[in-house]
CSV table of C-alpha atoms in Angstrom, one decimal:
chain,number,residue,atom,x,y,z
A,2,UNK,CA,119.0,-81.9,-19.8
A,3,UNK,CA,122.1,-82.7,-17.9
A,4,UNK,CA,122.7,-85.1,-15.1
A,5,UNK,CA,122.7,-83.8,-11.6
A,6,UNK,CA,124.2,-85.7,-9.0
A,7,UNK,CA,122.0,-87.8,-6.4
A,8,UNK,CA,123.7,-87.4,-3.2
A,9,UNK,CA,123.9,-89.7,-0.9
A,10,UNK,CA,124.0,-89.9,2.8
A,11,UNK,CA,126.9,-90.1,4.6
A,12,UNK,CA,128.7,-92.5,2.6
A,13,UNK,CA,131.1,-94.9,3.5
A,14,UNK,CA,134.8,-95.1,2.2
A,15,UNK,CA,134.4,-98.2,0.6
A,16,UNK,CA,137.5,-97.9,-2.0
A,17,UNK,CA,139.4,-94.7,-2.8
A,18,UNK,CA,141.7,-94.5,-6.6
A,19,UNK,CA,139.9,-97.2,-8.2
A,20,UNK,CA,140.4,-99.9,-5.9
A,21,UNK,CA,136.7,-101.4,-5.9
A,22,UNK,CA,136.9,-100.4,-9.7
A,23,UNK,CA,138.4,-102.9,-12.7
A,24,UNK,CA,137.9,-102.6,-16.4
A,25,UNK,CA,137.5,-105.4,-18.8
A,26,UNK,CA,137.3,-106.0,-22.5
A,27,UNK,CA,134.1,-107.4,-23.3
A,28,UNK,CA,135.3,-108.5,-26.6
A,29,UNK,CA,132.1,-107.0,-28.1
A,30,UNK,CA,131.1,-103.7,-29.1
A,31,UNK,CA,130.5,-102.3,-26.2
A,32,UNK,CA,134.6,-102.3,-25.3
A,33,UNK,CA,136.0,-101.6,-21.9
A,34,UNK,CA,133.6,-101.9,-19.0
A,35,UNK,CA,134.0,-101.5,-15.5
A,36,UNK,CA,133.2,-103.8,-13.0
A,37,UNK,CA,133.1,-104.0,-9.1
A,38,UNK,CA,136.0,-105.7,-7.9
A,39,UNK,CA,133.8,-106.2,-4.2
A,40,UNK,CA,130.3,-106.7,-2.8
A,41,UNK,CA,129.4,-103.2,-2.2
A,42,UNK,CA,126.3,-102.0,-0.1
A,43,UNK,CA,123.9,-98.8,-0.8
A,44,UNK,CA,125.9,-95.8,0.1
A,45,UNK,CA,129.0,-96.9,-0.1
A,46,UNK,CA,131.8,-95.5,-2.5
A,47,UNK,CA,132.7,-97.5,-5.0
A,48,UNK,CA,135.3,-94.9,-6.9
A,49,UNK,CA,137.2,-91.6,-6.2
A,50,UNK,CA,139.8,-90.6,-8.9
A,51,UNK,CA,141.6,-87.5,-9.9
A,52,UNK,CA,140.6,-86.0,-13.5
A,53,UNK,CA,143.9,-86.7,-15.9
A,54,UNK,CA,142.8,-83.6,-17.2
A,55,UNK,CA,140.7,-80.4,-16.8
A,56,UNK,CA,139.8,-76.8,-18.6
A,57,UNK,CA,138.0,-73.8,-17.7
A,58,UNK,CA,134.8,-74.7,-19.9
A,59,UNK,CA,134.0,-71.7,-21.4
A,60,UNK,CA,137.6,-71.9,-22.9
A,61,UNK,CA,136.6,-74.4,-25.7
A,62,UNK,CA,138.4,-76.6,-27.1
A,63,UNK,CA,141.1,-73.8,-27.2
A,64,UNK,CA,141.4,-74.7,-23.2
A,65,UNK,CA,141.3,-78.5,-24.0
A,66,UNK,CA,144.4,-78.6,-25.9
A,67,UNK,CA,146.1,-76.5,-24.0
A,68,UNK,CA,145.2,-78.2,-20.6
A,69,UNK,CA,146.2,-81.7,-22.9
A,70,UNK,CA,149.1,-80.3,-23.7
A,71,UNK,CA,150.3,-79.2,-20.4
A,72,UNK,CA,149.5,-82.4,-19.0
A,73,UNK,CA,152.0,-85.0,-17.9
A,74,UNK,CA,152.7,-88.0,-20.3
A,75,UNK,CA,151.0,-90.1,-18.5
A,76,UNK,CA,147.4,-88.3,-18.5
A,77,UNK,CA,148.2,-87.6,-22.1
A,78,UNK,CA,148.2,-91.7,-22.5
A,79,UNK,CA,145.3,-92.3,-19.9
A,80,UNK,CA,143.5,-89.9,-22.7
A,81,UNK,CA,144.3,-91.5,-25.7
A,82,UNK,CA,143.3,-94.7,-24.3
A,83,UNK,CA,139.6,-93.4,-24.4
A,84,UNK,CA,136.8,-94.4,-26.6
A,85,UNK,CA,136.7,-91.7,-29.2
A,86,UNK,CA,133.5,-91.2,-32.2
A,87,UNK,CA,134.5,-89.6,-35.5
A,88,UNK,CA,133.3,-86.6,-36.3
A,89,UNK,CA,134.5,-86.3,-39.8
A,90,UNK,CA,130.9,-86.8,-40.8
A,91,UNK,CA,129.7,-84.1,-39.3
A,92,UNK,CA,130.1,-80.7,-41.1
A,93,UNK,CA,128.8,-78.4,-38.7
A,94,UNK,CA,131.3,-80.0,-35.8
A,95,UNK,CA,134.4,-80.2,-38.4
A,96,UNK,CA,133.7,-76.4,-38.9
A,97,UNK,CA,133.6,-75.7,-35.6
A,98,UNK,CA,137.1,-77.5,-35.1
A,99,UNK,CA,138.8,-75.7,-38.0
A,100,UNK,CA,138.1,-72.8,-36.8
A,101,UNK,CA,138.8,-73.2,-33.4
A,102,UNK,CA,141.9,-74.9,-34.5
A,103,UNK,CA,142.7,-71.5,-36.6
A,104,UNK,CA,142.1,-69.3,-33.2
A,105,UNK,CA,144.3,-71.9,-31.1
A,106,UNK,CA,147.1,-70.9,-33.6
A,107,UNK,CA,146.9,-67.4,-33.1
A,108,UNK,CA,146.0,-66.6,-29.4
A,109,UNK,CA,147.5,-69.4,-27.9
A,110,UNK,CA,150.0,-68.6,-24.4
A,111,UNK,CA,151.6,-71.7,-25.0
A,112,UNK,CA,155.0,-72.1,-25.4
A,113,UNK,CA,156.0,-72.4,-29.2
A,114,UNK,CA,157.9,-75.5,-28.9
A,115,UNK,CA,155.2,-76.9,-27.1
A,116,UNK,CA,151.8,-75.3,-28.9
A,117,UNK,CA,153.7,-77.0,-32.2
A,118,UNK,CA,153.3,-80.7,-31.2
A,119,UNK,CA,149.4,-80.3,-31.9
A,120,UNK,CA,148.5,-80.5,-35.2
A,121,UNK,CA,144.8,-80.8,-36.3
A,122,UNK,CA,144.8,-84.2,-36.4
A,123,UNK,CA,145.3,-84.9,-32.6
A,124,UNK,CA,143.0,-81.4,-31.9
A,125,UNK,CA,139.7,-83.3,-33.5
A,126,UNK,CA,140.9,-86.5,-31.3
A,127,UNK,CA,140.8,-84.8,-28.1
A,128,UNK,CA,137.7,-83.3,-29.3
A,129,UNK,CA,136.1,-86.5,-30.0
A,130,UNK,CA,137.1,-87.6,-27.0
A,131,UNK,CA,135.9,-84.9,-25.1
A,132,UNK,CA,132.3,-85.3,-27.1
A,133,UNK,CA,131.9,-89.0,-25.0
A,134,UNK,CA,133.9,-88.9,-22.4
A,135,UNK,CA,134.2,-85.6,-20.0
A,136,UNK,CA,132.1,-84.6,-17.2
A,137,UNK,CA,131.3,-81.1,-16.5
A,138,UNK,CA,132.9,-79.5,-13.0
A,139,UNK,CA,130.8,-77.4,-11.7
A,140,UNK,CA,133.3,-75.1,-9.6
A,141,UNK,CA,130.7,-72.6,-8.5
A,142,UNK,CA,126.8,-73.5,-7.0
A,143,UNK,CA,126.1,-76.9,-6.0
A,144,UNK,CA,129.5,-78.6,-6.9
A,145,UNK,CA,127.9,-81.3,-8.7
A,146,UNK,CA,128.9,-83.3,-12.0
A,147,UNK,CA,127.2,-82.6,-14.7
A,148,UNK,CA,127.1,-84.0,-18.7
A,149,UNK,CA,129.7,-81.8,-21.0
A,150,UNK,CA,126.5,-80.5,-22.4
A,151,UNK,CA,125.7,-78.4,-19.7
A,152,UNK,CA,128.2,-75.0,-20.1
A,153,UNK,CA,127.8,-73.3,-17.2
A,154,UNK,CA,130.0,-69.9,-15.4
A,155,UNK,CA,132.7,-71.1,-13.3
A,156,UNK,CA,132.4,-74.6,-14.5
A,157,UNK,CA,135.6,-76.8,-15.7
A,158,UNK,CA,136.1,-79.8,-18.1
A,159,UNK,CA,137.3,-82.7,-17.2
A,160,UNK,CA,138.3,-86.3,-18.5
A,161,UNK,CA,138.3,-89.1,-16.0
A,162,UNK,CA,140.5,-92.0,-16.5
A,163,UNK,CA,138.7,-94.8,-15.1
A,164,UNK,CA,135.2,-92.9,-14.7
A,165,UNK,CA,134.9,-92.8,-18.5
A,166,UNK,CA,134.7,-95.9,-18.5
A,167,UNK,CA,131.4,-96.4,-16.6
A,168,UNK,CA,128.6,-97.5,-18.6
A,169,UNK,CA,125.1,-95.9,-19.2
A,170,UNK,CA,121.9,-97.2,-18.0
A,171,UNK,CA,118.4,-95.8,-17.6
A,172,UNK,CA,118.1,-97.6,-14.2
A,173,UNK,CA,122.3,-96.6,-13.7
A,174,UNK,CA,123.2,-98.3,-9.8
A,175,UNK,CA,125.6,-95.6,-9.1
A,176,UNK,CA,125.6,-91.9,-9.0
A,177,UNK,CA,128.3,-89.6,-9.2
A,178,UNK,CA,129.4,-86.5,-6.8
A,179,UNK,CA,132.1,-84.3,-6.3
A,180,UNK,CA,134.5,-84.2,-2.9
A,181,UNK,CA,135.8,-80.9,-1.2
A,182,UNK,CA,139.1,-81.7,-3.1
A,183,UNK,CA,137.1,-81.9,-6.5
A,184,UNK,CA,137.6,-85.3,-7.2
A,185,UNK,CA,135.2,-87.6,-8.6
A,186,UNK,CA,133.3,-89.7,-6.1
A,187,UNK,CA,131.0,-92.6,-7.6
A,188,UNK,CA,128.0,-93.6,-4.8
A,189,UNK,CA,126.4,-97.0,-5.0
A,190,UNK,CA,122.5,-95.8,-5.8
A,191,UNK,CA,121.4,-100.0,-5.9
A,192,UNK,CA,120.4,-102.0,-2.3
A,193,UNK,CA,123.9,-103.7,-3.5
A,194,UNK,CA,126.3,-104.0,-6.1
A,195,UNK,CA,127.7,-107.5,-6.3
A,196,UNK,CA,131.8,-108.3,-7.2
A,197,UNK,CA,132.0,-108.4,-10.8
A,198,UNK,CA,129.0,-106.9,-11.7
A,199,UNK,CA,129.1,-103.8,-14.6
A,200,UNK,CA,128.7,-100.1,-12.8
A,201,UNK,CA,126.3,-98.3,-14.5
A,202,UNK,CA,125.9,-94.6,-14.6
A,203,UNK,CA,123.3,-91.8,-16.5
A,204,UNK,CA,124.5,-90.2,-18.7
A,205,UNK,CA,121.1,-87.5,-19.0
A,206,UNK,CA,119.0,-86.1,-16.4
A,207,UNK,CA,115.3,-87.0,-15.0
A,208,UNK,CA,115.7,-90.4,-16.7
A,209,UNK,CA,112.9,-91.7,-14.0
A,210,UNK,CA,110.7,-89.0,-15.7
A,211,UNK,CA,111.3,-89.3,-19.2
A,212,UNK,CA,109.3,-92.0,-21.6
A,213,UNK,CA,111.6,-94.4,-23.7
A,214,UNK,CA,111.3,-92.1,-26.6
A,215,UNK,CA,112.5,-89.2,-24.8
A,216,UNK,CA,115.4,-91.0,-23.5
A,217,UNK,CA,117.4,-92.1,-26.4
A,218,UNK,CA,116.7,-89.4,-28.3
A,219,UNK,CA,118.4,-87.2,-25.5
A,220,UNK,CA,121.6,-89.8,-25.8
A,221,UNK,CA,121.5,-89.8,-29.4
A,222,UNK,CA,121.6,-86.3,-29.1
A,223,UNK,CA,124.8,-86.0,-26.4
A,224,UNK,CA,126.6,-89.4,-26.7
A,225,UNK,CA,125.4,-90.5,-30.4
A,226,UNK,CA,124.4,-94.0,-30.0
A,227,UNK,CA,121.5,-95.6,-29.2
A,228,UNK,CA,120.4,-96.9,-25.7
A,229,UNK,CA,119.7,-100.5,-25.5
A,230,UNK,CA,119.9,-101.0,-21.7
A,231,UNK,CA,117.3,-103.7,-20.1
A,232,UNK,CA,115.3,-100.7,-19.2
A,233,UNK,CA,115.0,-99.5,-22.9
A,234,UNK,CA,114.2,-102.8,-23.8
A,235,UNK,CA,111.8,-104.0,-21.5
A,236,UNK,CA,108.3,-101.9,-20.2
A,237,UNK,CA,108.3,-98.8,-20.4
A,238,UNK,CA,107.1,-97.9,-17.1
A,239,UNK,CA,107.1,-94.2,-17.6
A,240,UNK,CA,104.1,-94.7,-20.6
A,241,UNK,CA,102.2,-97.4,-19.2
A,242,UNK,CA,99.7,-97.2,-21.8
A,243,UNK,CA,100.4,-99.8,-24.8
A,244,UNK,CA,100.1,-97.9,-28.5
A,245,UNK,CA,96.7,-98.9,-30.0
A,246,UNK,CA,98.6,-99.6,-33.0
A,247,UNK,CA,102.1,-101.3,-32.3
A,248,UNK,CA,101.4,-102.3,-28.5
């Protein structure tokens, strides 16, 4: 289940490129975060940003190297700066890599002198970074953003410099849109977002609907760690009934 956008009504142009939008080190394990830089009230937009980089999606991650590689140096280092998870632990994923590392070497339309600067090294990096990071552009339909998961016709890619950066929460205070230019548009969901409070987005659909259980097991699944947001923690209001056994 992917993430559909909530739209929201007419919103306001409360800060456009970031401007409401700073990250932090947190000096723990959660890393960067991003905070609001303002007070911010419902409906207002928080943050509108370019992608550093996109690919067609049902490209692979054929299309993501090549779109990294035709990037500009400085979306190549807003994308290394992102968090990335190994995969080297993960057979199935590693195979998947190698060989379309393997089909990148033969069919690619790059330039020689520039197909050569990516080695397999810096192809599973980009994937990993891909794996926790991108947002899927729908291009076609409803023009909403949508989790990487969710491969759809006519959809594109893309990494986000500052929007991968946002946070997930089961009770997120913004939601996320697309603008008629294809940018990324964040929407305060909350009555009001308060300056240097953390912006929190859903990363999974329905997460109003879905019990506890259900929940993590769906970001385990897509972003491989385990949800421990207030919501998570406290009651879960989508299985009001306590466990006979464990309460």
């Amino acid at each position: 289940g992917a993430n559909t956008a909530h739209h929201a009504e007419s919103p306001k142009d409360n800060s456009v490129g970031g401007e409401g939008v700073q990250v932090v080190d947190t000096n723990s394990e959660l890393g960067r975060v991003a905070i609001a830089t303002k007070d911010v009230l419902t409906g207002e937009v928080v943050l509108r940003e370019e992608p550093a980089v996109s690919f067609n999606t049902q490209d692979g991650y054929v299309g993501l190297w090549e779109a990294y590689l035709n990037a500009t140096p400085q979306q190549q280092s807003a994308i290394m700066k992102m968090q990335a998870d190994s995969v080297e632990k993960d057979p199935e994923r590693m195979g998947l890599i190698q060989d379309e590392f393997q089909r990148y070497q033969k069919e690619t339309k790059l330039d020689a002198s520039i197909a050569s600067k990516l080695d397999f090294k810096l192809a599973r990096t980009l994937v990993e970074i891909v794996l926790i990071n991108a947002h899927d552009v729908r291009t076609e339909g409803s023009g909403n953003y949508t989790e990487y998961e969710d491969i759809q016709a006519g959809s594109k890619t893309a990494l986000f410099p500052l929007g991968s950066k946002l946070e997930h929460h089961c009770a997120p205070n913004i939601s996320f849109d697309t603008t008629p230019q294809g940018q990324l548009e964040y929407i305060t969901e909350t009555l009001k977002i308060a300056q240097g409070e953390r912006l929190t987005i859903s990363y999974t659909g329905h997460v109003y609907e879905e019990p506890r259980q259900i929940r993590r097991a769906n970001i385990m699944h897509l972003k491989r760690f385990l949800c421990n947001c207030t919501r998570c923690l406290g009651w879960d209001e989508c299985n009001p009934l306590n466990c006979p056994q464990c309460s």
